[in-house]
Amino acid sequence: MKLKKFKFNFPSTYTILMVLTALMAVLTYIIPAGEYEMVKNEVLNKLVPIVGTYHEIKATPQGIIDVLMAPIQGFYNPATAEARAVDIAVFVIIIGAYLSVVTETGAIDAGIAKVMARLKGREQWMIPILMALFAMGGTVYGMAEETLPFYTILVPIMLAAGYDTVVGAAIVMVGAGIGCLGSTINPFATVVASNAAYINFLDGIGIRVAILVVGWLMCTIFVMRYAAKIKADPAKSVTYKNLNDDKAHFLGQSNQEIPEFTLRRKIILAEFALTFGVMIWGVSSKGWWMGELSTLFIGSSILAGILAGMSEKTFSNRFITGAQDLLGVALIIVIARGIVVVMDNGHITHTILHYTESWLAGLPPIPFINAIYWIEAMLCLIVPSSSGLAVLSMPIFAPLADFAHVSREMVVTAYQSASGLPNLITPTSGVVMGGLALSHVPYVTWCKWIAPLLAGLIVMIMILLSIGVML
């Protein structure tokens, strides 16, 4: 009898996240539980830790029930506000519903066909332009969750242009990511961290601008070279084996007739663009968050249905179908937040921070600032919220910088560049896992593809940080 050859199939994103949650639970049995004393920062309106007040507390190891309960707590528990996923999960589902309604009108397909016809032979220039726009959103207001709708828009455009789903995902994720990594005035990272460090948020902006510009150039060249390679030979795509399935999903059947770009469809596309313009304005100028944005897209869905002359039955069916299509993405976001819940419930987050505080003592300036960078990079895997990480770490690390003869603005720069970099790959980020799920890019495939770029960015940042402390 012939034995069947064993073939390893890498687990799904859901399994990876649940395994990570279980591993964090195991760590709660190994790492001592502890916490800092917390005090209210009136400027930030948040509790921040006090240096030197760490103390061990009674261990609260997390068991199998806690692991299974963690995604549920991360979804709705008011006590875990930084880890709560309900607002983002609902936003993603509503986005799916809205895009389904607009897609039903044929406006997106007709618009893509028109763009491809106009850009024939010049499609590659969409990459630097779009990445610059996303980088601007990242550096100005920390564009992250707001990028999720753009994956379902740009991935089909990139496929139609002869590229693959990775190019579409990279334009959004890497574009916005390099903006967050080079945050200049991002209120959710740089401003919060500067306030927690008791400095002006414009202090150190020169180094941050350098990181942003050099990083954007590196990322754009990396993505454009890959895009050109697979344009010449599609078999070199890292997702080539899924190319036909991806085209069928995002572009429909190849023999499907392209809808005519009528006046009605032009009006619907204008409404489509206006909706995203209002979203960006609301987030950057009015402080809107997921509740307001979900409301915006519900209203825009109804308006798109009216403009298209849809019947009530057709509209309802498309709305529900679109919501169902992104339910899996919403679940990924919820499970990812469960990892943070296990860490917090096991009271090991502050202990890990305390260990790093001890390691930094007595280091010279250049090793100190690079150690801060690496520690913040590791911590952001535990605390994926940029503002949450700033509030937790800056009150500890900023005073230590004084003893190392390093300016506090350099500590803020190290924090924000570190918190932006792993958010391109961290599995605890709902934005990363959700964006990849929307793009149909496997997580492991993405990590392998982006690894050379990450290595280059890390070297660039460490060089600029070292230069910064010597100036």
Short mmCIF file of C-alpha atoms in Angstrom, two decimals:
data_model
loop_
_atom_site.label_atom_id
_atom_site.label_comp_id
_atom_site.label_asym_id
_atom_site.label_seq_id
_atom_site.Cartn_x
_atom_site.Cartn_y
_atom_site.Cartn_z
CA MET A 1 0.00 0.00 0.00
CA LYS A 2 1.40 3.34 -1.07
CA LEU A 3 1.68 5.88 1.72
CA LYS A 4 0.27 9.31 1.00
CA LYS A 5 2.96 11.95 1.03
CA PHE A 6 2.55 14.37 3.92
CA LYS A 7 2.07 17.96 2.88
CA PHE A 8 2.14 20.74 5.44
CA ASN A 9 -0.54 23.36 5.00
CA PHE A 10 0.10 26.59 6.88
CA PRO A 11 -2.78 27.34 9.26
CA SER A 12 -5.33 30.07 8.61
CA THR A 13 -5.13 33.54 10.11
CA TYR A 14 -7.78 32.60 12.67
CA THR A 15 -5.68 29.67 13.89
CA ILE A 16 -2.48 31.73 14.04
CA LEU A 17 -4.17 34.36 16.20
CA MET A 18 -5.72 31.84 18.56
CA VAL A 19 -2.35 30.09 18.96
CA LEU A 20 -0.74 33.43 19.80
CA THR A 21 -3.49 34.08 22.35
CA ALA A 22 -2.78 30.69 23.94
CA LEU A 23 0.97 31.41 24.01
CA MET A 24 0.33 34.70 25.79
CA ALA A 25 -1.75 32.79 28.33
CA VAL A 26 1.18 30.43 28.92
CA LEU A 27 3.42 33.45 29.59
CA THR A 28 1.10 34.53 32.40
CA TYR A 29 2.25 31.39 34.26
CA ILE A 30 5.94 32.26 33.70
CA ILE A 31 6.19 36.07 33.92
CA PRO A 32 5.40 37.52 37.36
CA ALA A 33 2.28 39.66 37.59
CA GLY A 34 2.91 43.28 38.46
CA GLU A 35 1.82 46.85 37.92
CA TYR A 36 2.88 50.46 38.23
CA GLU A 37 0.99 52.99 40.30
CA MET A 38 -1.06 55.10 37.90
CA VAL A 39 -1.88 58.80 38.03
CA LYS A 40 -4.29 60.88 35.96
CA ASN A 41 -2.60 63.05 33.31
CA GLU A 42 -4.97 65.99 32.90
CA VAL A 43 -3.59 66.95 29.48
CA LEU A 44 -4.03 63.46 28.04
CA ASN A 45 -7.09 62.65 30.16
CA LYS A 46 -5.57 59.20 30.71
CA LEU A 47 -3.93 57.24 33.50
CA VAL A 48 -0.12 57.08 33.15
CA PRO A 49 2.43 55.02 35.13
CA ILE A 50 4.74 56.60 37.72
CA VAL A 51 8.46 55.84 37.40
CA GLY A 52 9.84 53.68 40.20
CA THR A 53 6.47 52.48 41.49
CA TYR A 54 6.42 49.02 39.92
CA HIS A 55 5.52 46.23 42.33
CA GLU A 56 4.56 42.61 41.98
CA ILE A 57 0.98 41.60 42.67
CA LYS A 58 -0.88 38.33 43.04
CA ALA A 59 -0.58 36.25 39.89
CA THR A 60 -3.64 35.90 37.69
CA PRO A 61 -2.65 33.19 35.19
CA GLN A 62 -4.98 32.80 32.25
CA GLY A 63 -6.47 29.37 31.55
CA ILE A 64 -8.29 27.79 28.63
CA ILE A 65 -11.57 29.50 29.50
CA ASP A 66 -9.80 32.87 29.61
CA VAL A 67 -8.27 32.20 26.19
CA LEU A 68 -11.66 31.37 24.70
CA MET A 69 -13.24 34.37 26.44
CA ALA A 70 -10.51 36.85 25.39
CA PRO A 71 -11.90 37.67 21.90
CA ILE A 72 -15.33 38.22 23.43
CA GLN A 73 -13.91 40.58 26.06
CA GLY A 74 -11.86 42.36 23.43
CA PHE A 75 -15.00 42.81 21.37
CA TYR A 76 -17.20 44.60 23.87
CA ASN A 77 -15.77 44.91 27.41
CA PRO A 78 -15.76 48.62 28.47
CA ALA A 79 -12.94 47.85 30.93
CA THR A 80 -10.61 47.08 28.01
CA ALA A 81 -11.17 50.26 26.03
CA GLU A 82 -7.75 50.18 24.32
CA ALA A 83 -8.35 46.59 23.18
CA ARG A 84 -12.04 46.81 22.36
CA ALA A 85 -12.84 45.80 18.79
CA VAL A 86 -16.58 46.28 18.49
CA ASP A 87 -16.36 49.73 16.87
CA ILE A 88 -13.85 48.66 14.21
CA ALA A 89 -15.58 45.32 13.55
CA VAL A 90 -18.93 47.03 12.97
CA PHE A 91 -17.25 49.63 10.75
CA VAL A 92 -15.72 46.89 8.58
CA ILE A 93 -19.09 45.14 8.19
CA ILE A 94 -20.80 48.41 7.21
CA ILE A 95 -18.00 49.12 4.71
CA GLY A 96 -18.65 45.73 3.12
CA ALA A 97 -22.33 46.53 2.84
CA TYR A 98 -21.67 49.94 1.27
CA LEU A 99 -19.18 48.59 -1.29
CA SER A 100 -21.60 45.82 -2.23
CA VAL A 101 -24.35 48.34 -2.94
CA VAL A 102 -22.05 50.55 -5.05
CA THR A 103 -20.65 47.52 -6.90
CA GLU A 104 -24.18 46.42 -7.81
CA THR A 105 -24.66 49.71 -9.67
CA GLY A 106 -21.76 48.87 -12.04
CA ALA A 107 -20.20 52.27 -11.34
CA ILE A 108 -16.95 50.87 -9.92
CA ASP A 109 -16.43 48.41 -12.81
CA ALA A 110 -17.15 51.11 -15.38
CA GLY A 111 -14.84 53.55 -13.56
CA ILE A 112 -11.97 51.02 -13.37
CA ALA A 113 -12.30 50.31 -17.10
CA LYS A 114 -12.19 54.03 -17.85
CA VAL A 115 -9.11 54.56 -15.67
CA MET A 116 -7.29 51.63 -17.27
CA ALA A 117 -8.06 52.97 -20.74
CA ARG A 118 -6.71 56.41 -19.83
CA LEU A 119 -3.57 55.06 -18.12
CA LYS A 120 -2.70 52.47 -20.75
CA GLY A 121 1.07 52.01 -20.51
CA ARG A 122 1.43 54.38 -17.55
CA GLU A 123 -0.24 52.33 -14.80
CA GLN A 124 2.95 52.19 -12.73
CA TRP A 125 2.70 55.90 -11.87
CA MET A 126 -0.39 55.24 -9.81
CA ILE A 127 1.86 53.53 -7.26
CA PRO A 128 4.03 56.49 -6.07
CA ILE A 129 1.13 58.95 -6.26
CA LEU A 130 -1.25 56.79 -4.20
CA MET A 131 1.46 55.79 -1.72
CA ALA A 132 2.29 59.48 -1.22
CA LEU A 133 -1.38 60.24 -0.49
CA PHE A 134 -1.65 57.41 2.04
CA ALA A 135 1.66 58.45 3.61
CA MET A 136 0.29 61.95 4.01
CA GLY A 137 -2.72 60.55 5.84
CA GLY A 138 -0.43 58.49 8.07
CA THR A 139 1.92 61.29 9.02
CA VAL A 140 -0.81 63.90 9.58
CA TYR A 141 -3.46 61.97 11.49
CA GLY A 142 -2.27 58.37 11.83
CA MET A 143 -4.38 56.87 9.05
CA ALA A 144 -4.89 53.21 10.02
CA GLU A 145 -8.39 51.79 10.45
CA GLU A 146 -9.57 54.34 7.88
CA THR A 147 -7.53 52.52 5.21
CA LEU A 148 -9.65 49.35 5.35
CA PRO A 149 -12.21 50.45 2.70
CA PHE A 150 -9.44 51.23 0.19
CA TYR A 151 -8.23 47.63 -0.13
CA THR A 152 -11.41 46.54 -1.88
CA ILE A 153 -11.08 49.53 -4.22
CA LEU A 154 -7.38 49.38 -5.14
CA VAL A 155 -6.82 45.62 -5.30
CA PRO A 156 -9.20 45.24 -8.29
CA ILE A 157 -7.58 48.24 -10.00
CA MET A 158 -4.10 46.74 -9.59
CA LEU A 159 -5.28 43.34 -10.86
CA ALA A 160 -6.88 45.00 -13.89
CA ALA A 161 -3.60 46.85 -14.51
CA GLY A 162 -1.69 43.55 -14.71
CA TYR A 163 -0.32 43.42 -11.17
CA ASP A 164 -1.36 41.23 -8.23
CA THR A 165 -3.15 41.54 -4.90
CA VAL A 166 0.13 42.18 -3.05
CA VAL A 167 0.70 45.39 -5.03
CA GLY A 168 -2.79 46.61 -4.15
CA ALA A 169 -2.33 45.74 -0.48
CA ALA A 170 1.14 47.31 -0.37
CA ILE A 171 0.00 50.64 -1.81
CA VAL A 172 -2.43 51.01 1.09
CA MET A 173 -0.65 49.28 3.98
CA VAL A 174 2.93 50.29 3.21
CA GLY A 175 1.87 53.77 2.08
CA ALA A 176 -0.07 54.57 5.25
CA GLY A 177 2.46 52.60 7.31
CA ILE A 178 5.45 54.68 6.25
CA GLY A 179 3.39 57.78 7.06
CA CYS A 180 2.73 56.50 10.59
CA LEU A 181 6.37 55.42 10.91
CA GLY A 182 7.44 58.94 9.95
CA SER A 183 4.71 60.68 11.93
CA THR A 184 5.26 64.41 12.06
CA ILE A 185 2.10 65.81 13.65
CA ASN A 186 0.03 62.64 14.10
CA PRO A 187 -2.17 63.43 17.13
CA PHE A 188 -2.63 59.75 18.05
CA ALA A 189 1.10 59.00 18.22
CA THR A 190 3.55 61.90 18.12
CA VAL A 191 1.37 64.45 19.93
CA VAL A 192 0.23 62.02 22.64
CA ALA A 193 3.79 60.76 23.17
CA SER A 194 5.19 64.31 23.31
CA ASN A 195 2.60 65.33 25.87
CA ALA A 196 3.36 62.25 27.97
CA ALA A 197 7.08 63.15 27.76
CA TYR A 198 6.30 66.80 28.68
CA ILE A 199 7.75 68.33 25.50
CA ASN A 200 6.37 70.25 22.51
CA PHE A 201 5.24 67.90 19.74
CA LEU A 202 7.22 69.92 17.15
CA ASP A 203 10.50 69.21 18.96
CA GLY A 204 12.54 66.76 16.88
CA ILE A 205 10.37 67.15 13.76
CA GLY A 206 13.46 67.42 11.51
CA ILE A 207 14.54 63.81 12.10
CA ARG A 208 10.95 62.63 11.72
CA VAL A 209 10.62 64.40 8.35
CA ALA A 210 13.87 62.74 7.23
CA ILE A 211 12.53 59.31 8.25
CA LEU A 212 9.28 60.03 6.38
CA VAL A 213 10.90 61.18 3.12
CA VAL A 214 13.67 58.57 2.97
CA GLY A 215 11.26 55.84 4.06
CA TRP A 216 8.69 56.81 1.42
CA LEU A 217 11.35 56.68 -1.29
CA MET A 218 12.53 53.25 -0.14
CA CYS A 219 8.99 51.87 0.02
CA THR A 220 7.94 53.31 -3.34
CA ILE A 221 11.00 51.94 -5.12
CA PHE A 222 10.51 48.53 -3.50
CA VAL A 223 6.85 48.27 -4.54
CA MET A 224 7.43 49.66 -8.04
CA ARG A 225 10.28 47.22 -8.74
CA TYR A 226 8.14 44.29 -7.65
CA ALA A 227 5.20 45.56 -9.71
CA ALA A 228 7.39 45.93 -12.81
CA LYS A 229 8.76 42.41 -12.33
CA ILE A 230 5.36 40.72 -12.20
CA LYS A 231 4.01 42.94 -14.99
CA ALA A 232 6.72 41.46 -17.21
CA ASP A 233 6.24 37.92 -15.88
CA PRO A 234 3.09 37.21 -13.81
CA ALA A 235 4.58 33.86 -12.72
CA LYS A 236 7.00 35.78 -10.46
CA SER A 237 4.11 36.99 -8.30
CA VAL A 238 4.26 35.63 -4.74
CA THR A 239 0.53 34.91 -5.05
CA TYR A 240 0.67 33.54 -8.60
CA LYS A 241 -0.98 30.23 -7.69
CA ASN A 242 -4.08 32.17 -6.60
CA LEU A 243 -4.08 34.61 -9.54
CA ASN A 244 -7.08 33.12 -11.36
CA ASP A 245 -9.12 32.88 -8.15
CA ASP A 246 -8.20 36.46 -7.24
CA LYS A 247 -9.25 37.75 -10.66
CA ALA A 248 -12.52 35.84 -10.47
CA HIS A 249 -13.25 37.29 -7.03
CA PHE A 250 -12.20 40.90 -7.59
CA LEU A 251 -12.85 41.35 -11.31
CA GLY A 252 -15.58 38.82 -12.05
CA GLN A 253 -15.55 36.55 -15.07
CA SER A 254 -13.27 37.63 -17.89
CA ASN A 255 -16.04 37.39 -20.44
CA GLN A 256 -18.32 39.64 -18.45
CA GLU A 257 -19.37 42.74 -20.38
CA ILE A 258 -17.94 46.01 -19.05
CA PRO A 259 -20.75 48.32 -17.93
CA GLU A 260 -21.19 51.54 -19.87
CA PHE A 261 -19.90 54.63 -18.05
CA THR A 262 -23.25 56.45 -18.06
CA LEU A 263 -24.09 59.78 -16.44
CA ARG A 264 -25.88 57.95 -13.60
CA ARG A 265 -22.77 55.88 -12.89
CA LYS A 266 -20.62 59.01 -12.99
CA ILE A 267 -22.87 60.60 -10.37
CA ILE A 268 -22.65 57.47 -8.20
CA LEU A 269 -18.84 57.49 -8.47
CA ALA A 270 -18.83 61.18 -7.51
CA GLU A 271 -20.92 60.29 -4.44
CA PHE A 272 -18.47 57.45 -3.78
CA ALA A 273 -15.46 59.80 -3.86
CA LEU A 274 -17.28 62.42 -1.80
CA THR A 275 -18.03 59.85 0.90
CA PHE A 276 -14.33 59.08 1.36
CA GLY A 277 -13.49 62.77 1.26
CA VAL A 278 -16.00 63.40 4.05
CA MET A 279 -14.52 60.46 5.99
CA ILE A 280 -10.99 61.92 5.84
CA TRP A 281 -12.27 65.40 6.74
CA GLY A 282 -14.29 64.06 9.66
CA VAL A 283 -11.39 62.08 11.13
CA SER A 284 -8.74 64.77 10.66
CA SER A 285 -10.81 67.86 11.52
CA LYS A 286 -13.77 66.77 13.64
CA GLY A 287 -12.38 63.88 15.63
CA TRP A 288 -14.78 61.35 14.16
CA TRP A 289 -14.21 57.72 14.99
CA MET A 290 -15.80 54.41 14.05
CA GLY A 291 -19.33 55.28 15.21
CA GLU A 292 -19.55 58.42 13.11
CA LEU A 293 -17.86 56.72 10.16
CA SER A 294 -20.24 53.76 10.25
CA THR A 295 -23.13 56.23 10.26
CA LEU A 296 -21.61 58.01 7.26
CA PHE A 297 -21.39 54.80 5.22
CA ILE A 298 -24.90 53.68 6.11
CA GLY A 299 -26.23 57.01 4.86
CA SER A 300 -24.05 56.81 1.74
CA SER A 301 -25.32 53.28 1.05
CA ILE A 302 -28.90 54.51 1.07
CA LEU A 303 -28.03 57.48 -1.14
CA ALA A 304 -26.18 55.24 -3.64
CA GLY A 305 -29.21 52.93 -3.82
CA ILE A 306 -31.51 55.87 -4.49
CA LEU A 307 -29.19 57.32 -7.16
CA ALA A 308 -29.06 53.92 -8.88
CA GLY A 309 -32.84 53.53 -8.79
CA MET A 310 -32.60 50.25 -6.87
CA SER A 311 -35.68 48.53 -5.57
CA GLU A 312 -35.96 48.09 -1.81
CA LYS A 313 -35.50 44.33 -2.17
CA THR A 314 -32.36 44.61 -4.30
CA PHE A 315 -30.85 47.20 -1.97
CA SER A 316 -31.53 45.10 1.14
CA ASN A 317 -30.12 41.95 -0.44
CA ARG A 318 -26.94 43.67 -1.58
CA PHE A 319 -26.46 45.42 1.76
CA ILE A 320 -26.77 42.16 3.72
CA THR A 321 -24.62 40.20 1.25
CA GLY A 322 -21.84 42.78 1.48
CA ALA A 323 -21.97 42.73 5.27
CA GLN A 324 -21.70 38.93 5.22
CA ASP A 325 -18.69 39.05 2.89
CA LEU A 326 -16.63 41.00 5.44
CA LEU A 327 -17.82 39.15 8.54
CA GLY A 328 -14.67 37.01 8.44
CA VAL A 329 -12.49 40.14 8.45
CA ALA A 330 -14.40 41.49 11.45
CA LEU A 331 -13.79 38.20 13.29
CA ILE A 332 -10.05 38.46 12.58
CA ILE A 333 -9.99 41.92 14.17
CA VAL A 334 -11.88 40.63 17.22
CA ILE A 335 -9.56 37.63 17.73
CA ALA A 336 -6.47 39.82 17.36
CA ARG A 337 -7.68 42.10 20.15
CA GLY A 338 -8.09 39.04 22.39
CA ILE A 339 -4.29 38.71 22.60
CA VAL A 340 -4.05 42.10 24.31
CA VAL A 341 -6.86 41.17 26.68
CA VAL A 342 -4.96 38.06 27.89
CA MET A 343 -1.84 40.17 28.52
CA ASP A 344 -3.76 42.76 30.51
CA ASN A 345 -5.88 40.28 32.45
CA GLY A 346 -2.73 38.33 33.32
CA HIS A 347 -1.08 41.57 34.54
CA ILE A 348 2.18 40.94 32.68
CA THR A 349 2.22 44.01 30.43
CA HIS A 350 3.61 46.29 33.17
CA THR A 351 6.10 43.59 34.21
CA ILE A 352 7.55 43.46 30.70
CA LEU A 353 7.79 47.27 30.72
CA HIS A 354 9.58 47.13 34.09
CA TYR A 355 12.14 44.63 32.76
CA THR A 356 12.95 46.96 29.87
CA GLU A 357 13.31 49.89 32.28
CA SER A 358 16.00 47.92 34.13
CA TRP A 359 17.84 46.97 30.94
CA LEU A 360 18.16 50.61 29.80
CA ALA A 361 19.86 51.90 32.95
CA GLY A 362 23.41 53.14 32.36
CA LEU A 363 23.54 52.81 28.56
CA PRO A 364 25.49 55.45 26.52
CA PRO A 365 23.44 57.72 24.17
CA ILE A 366 23.65 55.77 20.87
CA PRO A 367 23.03 52.31 22.39
CA PHE A 368 20.33 53.86 24.58
CA ILE A 369 18.29 55.37 21.73
CA ASN A 370 18.57 52.22 19.61
CA ALA A 371 17.59 50.08 22.60
CA ILE A 372 14.53 52.32 23.08
CA TYR A 373 13.67 51.76 19.42
CA TRP A 374 13.85 47.97 19.69
CA ILE A 375 12.01 47.84 23.00
CA GLU A 376 9.19 50.00 21.64
CA ALA A 377 9.06 47.77 18.55
CA MET A 378 8.58 44.72 20.78
CA LEU A 379 6.10 46.48 23.05
CA CYS A 380 3.89 47.50 20.14
CA LEU A 381 3.30 43.79 19.48
CA ILE A 382 1.79 43.68 22.96
CA VAL A 383 0.07 47.08 22.82
CA PRO A 384 -1.00 47.63 19.17
CA SER A 385 -2.69 50.95 19.98
CA SER A 386 -0.24 53.78 19.22
CA SER A 387 -1.78 56.13 21.78
CA GLY A 388 -2.01 53.33 24.35
CA LEU A 389 1.68 52.49 23.90
CA ALA A 390 2.65 56.18 24.15
CA VAL A 391 0.74 56.65 27.41
CA LEU A 392 2.19 53.45 28.85
CA SER A 393 5.85 53.83 27.86
CA MET A 394 6.69 57.53 27.58
CA PRO A 395 6.30 58.36 31.32
CA ILE A 396 8.86 55.59 31.98
CA PHE A 397 11.36 56.07 29.14
CA ALA A 398 11.40 59.89 28.85
CA PRO A 399 12.87 60.48 32.35
CA LEU A 400 15.47 57.74 31.73
CA ALA A 401 16.64 59.71 28.67
CA ASP A 402 17.70 62.58 30.94
CA PHE A 403 20.18 60.30 32.74
CA ALA A 404 21.49 58.94 29.40
CA HIS A 405 22.03 62.52 28.13
CA VAL A 406 19.56 61.95 25.30
CA SER A 407 16.92 64.57 24.45
CA ARG A 408 13.34 63.54 25.12
CA GLU A 409 12.27 64.36 21.58
CA MET A 410 14.60 61.61 20.34
CA VAL A 411 12.84 59.15 22.63
CA VAL A 412 9.52 60.25 21.11
CA THR A 413 10.97 59.81 17.61
CA ALA A 414 12.27 56.34 18.49
CA TYR A 415 8.84 55.43 19.87
CA GLN A 416 6.83 56.62 16.87
CA SER A 417 9.15 55.09 14.27
CA ALA A 418 9.10 51.80 16.19
CA SER A 419 5.34 51.77 16.67
CA GLY A 420 4.86 52.38 12.95
CA LEU A 421 7.24 49.69 11.67
CA PRO A 422 5.85 46.49 13.24
CA ASN A 423 2.34 47.64 12.40
CA LEU A 424 3.18 46.62 8.85
CA ILE A 425 3.33 42.99 9.97
CA THR A 426 2.17 42.53 13.56
CA PRO A 427 -0.51 39.82 13.88
CA THR A 428 -2.07 41.60 16.86
CA SER A 429 -3.07 44.53 14.62
CA GLY A 430 -6.60 44.34 13.28
CA VAL A 431 -5.56 46.76 10.53
CA VAL A 432 -2.81 44.44 9.27
CA MET A 433 -4.78 41.22 9.52
CA GLY A 434 -7.98 42.85 8.26
CA GLY A 435 -6.23 44.52 5.31
CA LEU A 436 -4.56 41.27 4.26
CA ALA A 437 -7.84 39.38 4.55
CA LEU A 438 -9.57 41.98 2.39
CA SER A 439 -6.78 41.68 -0.20
CA HIS A 440 -6.72 37.86 -0.16
CA VAL A 441 -3.00 37.92 0.72
CA PRO A 442 -1.91 35.14 3.14
CA TYR A 443 -0.16 36.48 6.24
CA VAL A 444 2.96 34.31 5.83
CA THR A 445 3.24 35.29 2.15
CA TRP A 446 3.06 38.96 3.14
CA CYS A 447 5.76 38.56 5.82
CA LYS A 448 8.15 36.89 3.36
CA TRP A 449 7.49 39.54 0.71
CA ILE A 450 7.95 42.55 2.97
CA ALA A 451 10.93 41.21 4.97
CA PRO A 452 13.67 42.82 2.78
CA LEU A 453 11.90 46.19 2.93
CA LEU A 454 11.54 45.97 6.72
CA ALA A 455 15.24 45.19 7.07
CA GLY A 456 16.15 48.23 5.00
CA LEU A 457 13.80 50.50 6.96
CA ILE A 458 15.20 49.27 10.28
CA VAL A 459 18.77 50.05 9.23
CA MET A 460 17.75 53.48 7.92
CA ILE A 461 15.91 54.38 11.14
CA MET A 462 18.73 53.23 13.42
CA ILE A 463 21.24 55.32 11.43
CA LEU A 464 19.06 58.44 11.62
CA LEU A 465 18.36 57.93 15.34
CA SER A 466 22.11 57.59 16.00
CA ILE A 467 22.78 60.77 14.02
CA GLY A 468 19.99 62.52 15.92
CA VAL A 469 21.47 61.93 19.37
CA MET A 470 24.87 63.22 18.20
CA LEU A 471 23.52 66.52 16.84
#
